[in-house]
Amino acid sequence: MNIVKVGMADLNITKSPNRIRTTGLGSCVGVVLFDSQSKISGMAHVMLPDSSLSKGLLNVAKYADTAIPKLIEDMERAGANARRIVAKMAGGAQMFAFTSTSDTMRIGPRNVEACRIALQEARIPIVAEDTGGNCGRTIELDSCTGMLNIRTVNQGVKEI
Amino acid sequence: MKFDQFGDFQLDVLREVGNIGAGNAATALSRLISKEIDMKVPQVKIIAFDEIADSVGGNESLVVCVFLQVKGDIPGNMFFIISLSSAKKLLRELMGIETDDDEWFDEMELSALNEIGNILTGSYLSSLADFTRLNMQPSPPAVAIDMAGAILSYGLLEIGHAGDFALTIDTAFFEGNEELEGHFFLLPDPASLPQLFRALGVPLE
């Protein structure tokens, strides 16, 4: 068993028996996709909601609207069936409680919303999520079971 | 502006910027706790987003952080980061607040840490504003205790649209036998760097 690491603004896929993980999600959203039959899974560490705001070279893994289609495409190429894929999400926190909240500070909820829309457009159901709040998260998906392990500093570990 | 335009000279200038700012903040801290504070040579790095938390123990390391945004002529983000044990030491020495090592922080302690961060980052920025004669306005600060990666990524959101790299000016400071150790992080918006160099009379090739 290997653990595939996904960095910030990055995405990757793997298959059973491997696990796939990303660390220190704050306002970023970790989207995981899983096909229970082929046991192929994918993860994206989404940083920003909308690729149309990108200046310069586009990193598709960074934005919700481009990362999710790319992840599905990569999984299909590896043998997954898009009609069987389900999604789970974690992250999208507001780490700081500012009195005057600028748009940048509300980025967590906006990221969650953008991921939800991109998944809906791809007709991928969201079967579980742990989003919002004000804590950082580290997540790890088990490609055998599709269970998503979520670790926080204050609230311990949970599985969804 | 592109980071690959920077030569050694520009990086040296940015290191000096970190020296001046953190030097003043360290002096302020030293006065607050009546102890000598030493500084390490500032690290100026152009790093991939994923590596931003490396100098404070990695993405998952637990830190206390005071964060504020800088507005004005050279916009950017600023972080004051210390370990939990350093935060407890600061509270003890400054406020006489005794907390157990395994105890979490209450409202009042968080508010005190926020204010300490505010004073120190304020003196960092005001010394830079004096030196460069540029307008630098700090936003009200906010404090968080959590994973370093989750916290520091807030400083990357604005620049995230322009690329996958950030320029960080990281100055570590410590007291005595490093019982109290922390970092001042300045993440200038890349677009503001030509203005900063101009103010300092540094030519750009």
Coordinates of C-alpha atoms in Angstrom, one line a residue:
Chain A
M1 CA 0.0 0.0 0.0
N2 CA 1.3 3.4 -0.9
I3 CA 0.1 6.9 0.1
V4 CA -0.2 9.2 -2.9
K5 CA 0.3 12.8 -1.8
V6 CA -1.6 15.7 -3.3
G7 CA -0.1 19.2 -2.8
M8 CA -1.8 22.5 -2.7
A9 CA -3.4 23.4 -6.1
D10 CA -2.7 19.9 -7.3
L11 CA -4.6 16.7 -8.2
N12 CA -3.9 13.1 -8.6
I13 CA -5.5 9.7 -8.9
T14 CA -4.7 6.2 -7.6
K15 CA -6.3 2.8 -7.1
S16 CA -6.8 0.1 -4.5
P17 CA -5.0 -0.7 -2.2
N18 CA -3.4 2.7 -2.2
R19 CA -4.5 5.7 -0.2
I20 CA -4.5 9.3 -1.3
R21 CA -4.0 12.3 1.0
T22 CA -3.6 16.1 1.3
T23 CA -2.5 18.1 4.3
G24 CA -3.4 21.4 5.9
L25 CA -6.6 22.3 4.1
G26 CA -7.8 25.7 5.3
S27 CA -10.0 27.7 3.0
C28 CA -9.0 25.2 0.2
V29 CA -11.4 22.3 -0.5
G30 CA -10.3 18.7 -0.8
V31 CA -12.6 17.0 -3.3
V32 CA -12.3 13.2 -3.6
L33 CA -14.0 11.1 -6.2
F34 CA -14.4 7.3 -6.0
D35 CA -15.6 4.6 -8.2
S36 CA -16.5 1.6 -6.0
Q37 CA -16.3 -1.0 -8.8
S38 CA -12.9 -0.2 -10.3
K39 CA -11.7 1.1 -6.9
I40 CA -10.1 4.0 -8.7
S41 CA -10.0 7.2 -6.6
G42 CA -9.0 10.8 -7.2
M43 CA -8.3 13.9 -5.1
A44 CA -8.0 17.6 -5.9
H45 CA -6.8 20.3 -3.5
V46 CA -8.8 23.2 -4.8
M47 CA -7.6 26.6 -3.9
L48 CA -9.8 29.1 -5.7
P49 CA -13.3 29.0 -7.2
D50 CA -13.1 30.3 -10.7
S51 CA -10.5 29.8 -13.4
S52 CA -11.7 32.8 -15.4
L53 CA -9.8 35.0 -12.9
S54 CA -6.5 33.3 -13.7
K55 CA -3.8 35.5 -15.0
G56 CA -1.0 33.9 -17.0
L57 CA -0.6 30.2 -17.3
L58 CA -3.6 28.2 -16.1
N59 CA -3.0 25.5 -13.5
V60 CA -6.3 23.5 -13.9
A61 CA -5.8 21.8 -10.5
K62 CA -6.1 25.1 -8.7
Y63 CA -9.7 26.0 -9.6
A64 CA -12.9 24.2 -8.8
D65 CA -14.4 24.6 -12.3
T66 CA -11.3 23.1 -14.0
A67 CA -10.0 20.6 -11.4
I68 CA -13.1 18.5 -11.2
P69 CA -13.6 17.9 -14.9
K70 CA -9.8 17.1 -15.2
L71 CA -10.0 14.6 -12.2
I72 CA -13.0 12.8 -13.9
E73 CA -11.1 12.7 -17.2
D74 CA -8.0 11.2 -15.5
M75 CA -10.0 8.6 -13.6
E76 CA -11.9 7.6 -16.8
R77 CA -8.6 7.2 -18.6
A78 CA -7.4 4.9 -15.8
G79 CA -10.6 2.7 -16.2
A80 CA -13.2 4.3 -13.9
N81 CA -16.8 4.8 -15.1
A82 CA -18.0 8.3 -14.7
R83 CA -21.6 7.1 -14.1
R84 CA -20.5 5.2 -11.0
I85 CA -18.3 8.0 -9.5
V86 CA -19.4 9.6 -6.2
A87 CA -17.8 12.6 -4.5
K88 CA -16.9 13.6 -0.9
M89 CA -15.7 17.0 0.1
A90 CA -13.8 18.5 3.1
G91 CA -12.3 21.9 3.9
G92 CA -13.6 25.4 2.9
A93 CA -13.0 26.8 6.4
Q94 CA -12.7 30.4 7.5
M95 CA -9.6 30.3 9.5
F96 CA -9.8 33.9 10.7
A97 CA -12.7 35.8 12.2
F98 CA -12.3 39.3 10.8
T99 CA -14.7 42.0 11.7
S100 CA -14.7 43.4 8.2
T101 CA -14.8 40.4 5.8
S102 CA -13.5 41.1 2.4
D103 CA -14.2 38.7 -0.5
T104 CA -10.8 37.0 -0.1
M105 CA -11.6 36.2 3.5
R106 CA -14.9 34.5 2.5
I107 CA -13.1 32.3 0.0
G108 CA -13.7 29.1 1.9
P109 CA -17.5 29.1 1.5
R110 CA -17.1 30.3 -2.1
N111 CA -14.8 27.4 -2.8
V112 CA -17.3 24.9 -1.4
E113 CA -20.1 26.4 -3.5
A114 CA -18.0 26.3 -6.7
C115 CA -17.1 22.6 -6.1
R116 CA -20.7 21.8 -5.6
I117 CA -21.7 23.5 -8.9
A118 CA -18.9 21.8 -10.8
L119 CA -19.9 18.4 -9.4
Q120 CA -23.5 19.0 -10.3
E121 CA -22.6 19.9 -13.8
A122 CA -20.6 16.7 -14.1
R123 CA -23.6 14.8 -12.6
I124 CA -21.5 13.4 -9.8
P125 CA -23.5 13.0 -6.5
I126 CA -22.0 14.3 -3.3
V127 CA -22.4 11.5 -0.8
A128 CA -20.7 13.1 2.3
E129 CA -19.1 16.3 3.2
D130 CA -17.4 18.0 6.1
T131 CA -17.0 21.7 5.1
G132 CA -17.0 25.1 6.6
G133 CA -16.2 25.9 10.2
N134 CA -12.9 27.5 11.2
C135 CA -10.4 24.6 11.5
G136 CA -7.7 23.2 9.3
R137 CA -8.1 19.6 8.0
T138 CA -5.9 16.8 6.7
I139 CA -7.8 14.2 4.7
E140 CA -7.0 10.7 3.4
L141 CA -9.1 8.5 1.2
D142 CA -8.9 4.7 1.3
S143 CA -9.3 3.5 -2.3
C144 CA -10.5 0.1 -1.1
T145 CA -13.5 1.3 0.9
G146 CA -14.0 4.9 -0.3
M147 CA -13.9 6.0 3.4
L148 CA -12.5 9.6 3.9
N149 CA -10.5 10.1 7.0
I150 CA -10.5 13.7 8.3
R151 CA -8.1 14.9 11.0
T152 CA -8.4 18.3 12.7
V153 CA -6.4 19.8 15.5
N154 CA -9.3 20.5 17.8
Q155 CA -12.0 18.0 16.9
G156 CA -9.9 14.9 16.5
V157 CA -10.4 12.4 13.7
K158 CA -13.6 11.4 11.9
E159 CA -14.5 9.3 8.9
I160 CA -17.2 10.1 6.4
Chain B
M1 CA 6.4 41.3 -12.4
K2 CA 8.1 37.9 -12.9
F3 CA 10.3 36.5 -10.2
D4 CA 12.9 35.4 -12.7
Q5 CA 13.8 39.0 -13.2
F6 CA 15.4 39.0 -9.8
G7 CA 19.1 38.9 -9.5
D8 CA 21.2 38.5 -6.3
F9 CA 21.1 42.2 -5.8
Q10 CA 17.3 42.4 -5.7
L11 CA 17.2 39.4 -3.3
D12 CA 19.8 41.1 -1.0
V13 CA 17.6 44.2 -0.9
L14 CA 14.6 42.2 0.1
R15 CA 16.6 40.5 2.8
E16 CA 17.5 43.9 4.1
V17 CA 13.8 44.9 4.0
G18 CA 13.2 41.8 6.3
N19 CA 16.1 42.9 8.5
I20 CA 14.8 46.4 9.0
G21 CA 11.2 45.3 9.6
A22 CA 11.9 42.3 11.8
G23 CA 14.7 44.2 13.6
N24 CA 12.3 46.8 14.8
A25 CA 9.7 44.3 15.7
A26 CA 12.3 42.3 17.7
T27 CA 13.3 45.5 19.5
A28 CA 9.6 46.1 20.4
L29 CA 9.3 42.5 21.7
S30 CA 12.5 42.8 23.6
R31 CA 11.2 45.9 25.4
L32 CA 7.9 44.2 26.1
I33 CA 9.5 41.2 27.9
S34 CA 12.7 43.0 29.0
K35 CA 14.8 40.3 27.5
E36 CA 17.3 40.2 24.7
I37 CA 15.9 38.9 21.3
D38 CA 18.2 37.7 18.6
M39 CA 17.4 37.4 14.9
K40 CA 18.5 35.0 12.3
V41 CA 19.4 36.2 8.8
P42 CA 16.2 36.7 6.9
Q43 CA 15.4 34.1 4.3
V44 CA 14.1 35.4 1.0
K45 CA 12.6 32.6 -1.0
I46 CA 10.7 32.2 -4.2
I47 CA 8.8 29.0 -3.3
A48 CA 6.1 26.7 -4.6
F49 CA 2.9 27.1 -2.6
D50 CA 3.3 23.7 -1.1
E51 CA 6.6 24.6 0.6
I52 CA 5.3 27.7 2.3
A53 CA 4.9 26.1 5.7
D54 CA 8.3 24.2 5.6
S55 CA 10.2 26.8 7.7
V56 CA 7.7 26.5 10.5
G57 CA 7.6 22.7 10.7
G58 CA 5.4 21.7 7.7
N59 CA 1.8 21.9 6.7
E60 CA 0.4 20.0 9.7
S61 CA 2.5 21.6 12.5
L62 CA 0.4 23.3 15.1
V63 CA 1.2 27.1 15.4
V64 CA -0.2 30.3 16.8
C65 CA -0.5 32.9 14.1
V66 CA -1.5 36.5 13.9
F67 CA -2.4 37.5 10.3
L68 CA -3.1 40.9 8.7
Q69 CA -3.3 42.3 5.3
V70 CA -1.2 45.2 4.2
K71 CA -2.8 47.9 2.0
G72 CA -1.4 51.0 0.4
D73 CA 1.6 51.3 -2.0
I74 CA 2.9 47.8 -1.5
P75 CA 0.0 45.5 -0.7
G76 CA 0.6 42.1 0.7
N77 CA 0.1 39.8 3.6
M78 CA 1.9 39.6 7.0
F79 CA 2.1 36.8 9.5
F80 CA 3.5 36.6 13.0
I81 CA 4.0 32.9 13.8
I82 CA 5.0 31.2 17.1
S83 CA 4.8 27.8 18.6
L84 CA 2.3 27.0 21.3
S85 CA 4.9 26.8 24.0
S86 CA 6.3 30.2 22.9
A87 CA 2.8 31.7 23.0
K88 CA 2.4 30.4 26.6
K89 CA 5.8 31.8 27.5
L90 CA 4.8 35.2 26.1
L91 CA 1.5 35.2 28.0
R92 CA 3.4 34.3 31.2
E93 CA 6.0 37.0 30.8
L94 CA 3.8 39.7 29.6
M95 CA 0.5 39.2 31.4
G96 CA 1.4 36.9 34.2
I97 CA -1.0 34.4 32.8
E98 CA 0.0 30.8 33.9
T99 CA -1.4 28.0 31.7
D100 CA -0.7 24.3 31.7
D101 CA 1.1 23.0 28.8
D102 CA -1.7 20.8 27.6
E103 CA -4.4 23.5 28.2
W104 CA -5.9 25.3 25.2
F105 CA -6.2 29.1 25.0
D106 CA -9.2 31.0 26.2
E107 CA -10.8 34.1 24.7
M108 CA -8.7 36.5 26.8
E109 CA -5.4 34.8 26.1
L110 CA -6.2 34.7 22.4
S111 CA -7.1 38.4 22.5
A112 CA -3.8 39.1 24.3
L113 CA -1.8 37.2 21.7
N114 CA -3.7 39.1 18.9
E115 CA -2.6 42.3 20.5
I116 CA 1.0 41.2 20.9
G117 CA 1.0 40.2 17.2
N118 CA -0.6 43.6 16.4
I119 CA 2.1 45.5 18.2
L120 CA 5.0 43.6 16.7
T121 CA 3.7 43.5 13.1
G122 CA 2.8 47.1 13.4
S123 CA 6.3 48.1 14.3
Y124 CA 7.6 45.9 11.5
L125 CA 5.5 47.7 8.9
S126 CA 5.9 51.2 10.3
S127 CA 9.6 50.9 10.2
L128 CA 9.4 49.9 6.6
A129 CA 7.0 52.7 5.8
D130 CA 9.4 55.2 7.4
F131 CA 12.4 53.8 5.6
T132 CA 10.8 53.6 2.1
R133 CA 8.5 56.6 2.6
L134 CA 5.7 54.4 1.1
N135 CA 2.2 54.2 2.4
M136 CA 1.6 50.9 4.2
Q137 CA -1.7 50.4 6.1
P138 CA -2.2 47.3 8.1
S139 CA -5.7 45.8 8.4
P140 CA -7.0 44.8 11.8
P141 CA -5.2 41.6 12.8
A142 CA -6.8 38.2 13.5
V143 CA -5.4 35.3 15.4
A144 CA -5.7 31.6 14.8
I145 CA -4.2 28.4 16.3
D146 CA -4.2 25.6 13.8
M147 CA -2.2 23.7 11.1
A148 CA 0.5 26.0 9.6
G149 CA -0.5 25.0 6.0
A150 CA -4.2 25.8 6.6
I151 CA -3.2 29.2 8.0
L152 CA -0.5 30.3 5.7
S153 CA -2.4 29.4 2.5
Y154 CA -4.5 32.5 3.3
G155 CA -1.5 34.6 2.2
L156 CA -1.5 32.8 -1.2
L157 CA -5.0 33.4 -2.3
E158 CA -4.6 36.8 -4.0
I159 CA -1.3 35.8 -5.7
G160 CA -2.7 32.4 -6.6
H161 CA -4.4 33.9 -9.7
A162 CA -1.0 35.0 -11.1
G163 CA 1.0 31.8 -10.6
D164 CA 2.1 28.9 -8.4
F165 CA 5.0 30.6 -6.6
A166 CA 5.2 33.1 -3.8
L167 CA 8.0 35.4 -2.6
T168 CA 8.4 35.2 1.1
I169 CA 10.6 37.2 3.4
D170 CA 10.9 35.1 6.5
T171 CA 12.8 36.3 9.6
A172 CA 13.1 34.0 12.5
F173 CA 13.8 35.4 16.0
F174 CA 14.6 33.7 19.3
E175 CA 15.3 34.5 22.9
G176 CA 18.2 33.1 24.8
N177 CA 18.3 29.3 24.4
E178 CA 15.5 29.4 21.9
E179 CA 12.7 28.9 24.4
L180 CA 10.9 31.6 22.7
E181 CA 11.1 31.3 18.9
G182 CA 9.0 32.7 16.2
H183 CA 8.8 34.0 12.6
F184 CA 7.8 37.2 10.9
F185 CA 6.5 36.4 7.4
L186 CA 6.0 39.1 4.8
L187 CA 4.4 38.0 1.5
P188 CA 4.4 41.0 -0.8
D189 CA 2.0 41.0 -3.7
P190 CA 4.3 40.4 -6.8
A191 CA 2.8 43.4 -8.5
S192 CA 3.9 45.7 -5.7
L193 CA 7.6 44.8 -5.9
P194 CA 8.6 47.3 -8.7
Q195 CA 7.2 50.1 -6.5
L196 CA 9.2 48.8 -3.5
F197 CA 12.4 48.6 -5.5
R198 CA 11.8 52.1 -7.0
A199 CA 11.3 53.5 -3.5
L200 CA 14.6 52.0 -2.5
G201 CA 16.4 53.2 -5.6
V202 CA 17.1 49.7 -6.9
P203 CA 17.3 49.3 -10.6
L204 CA 15.5 46.5 -12.3
E205 CA 17.1 44.9 -15.4

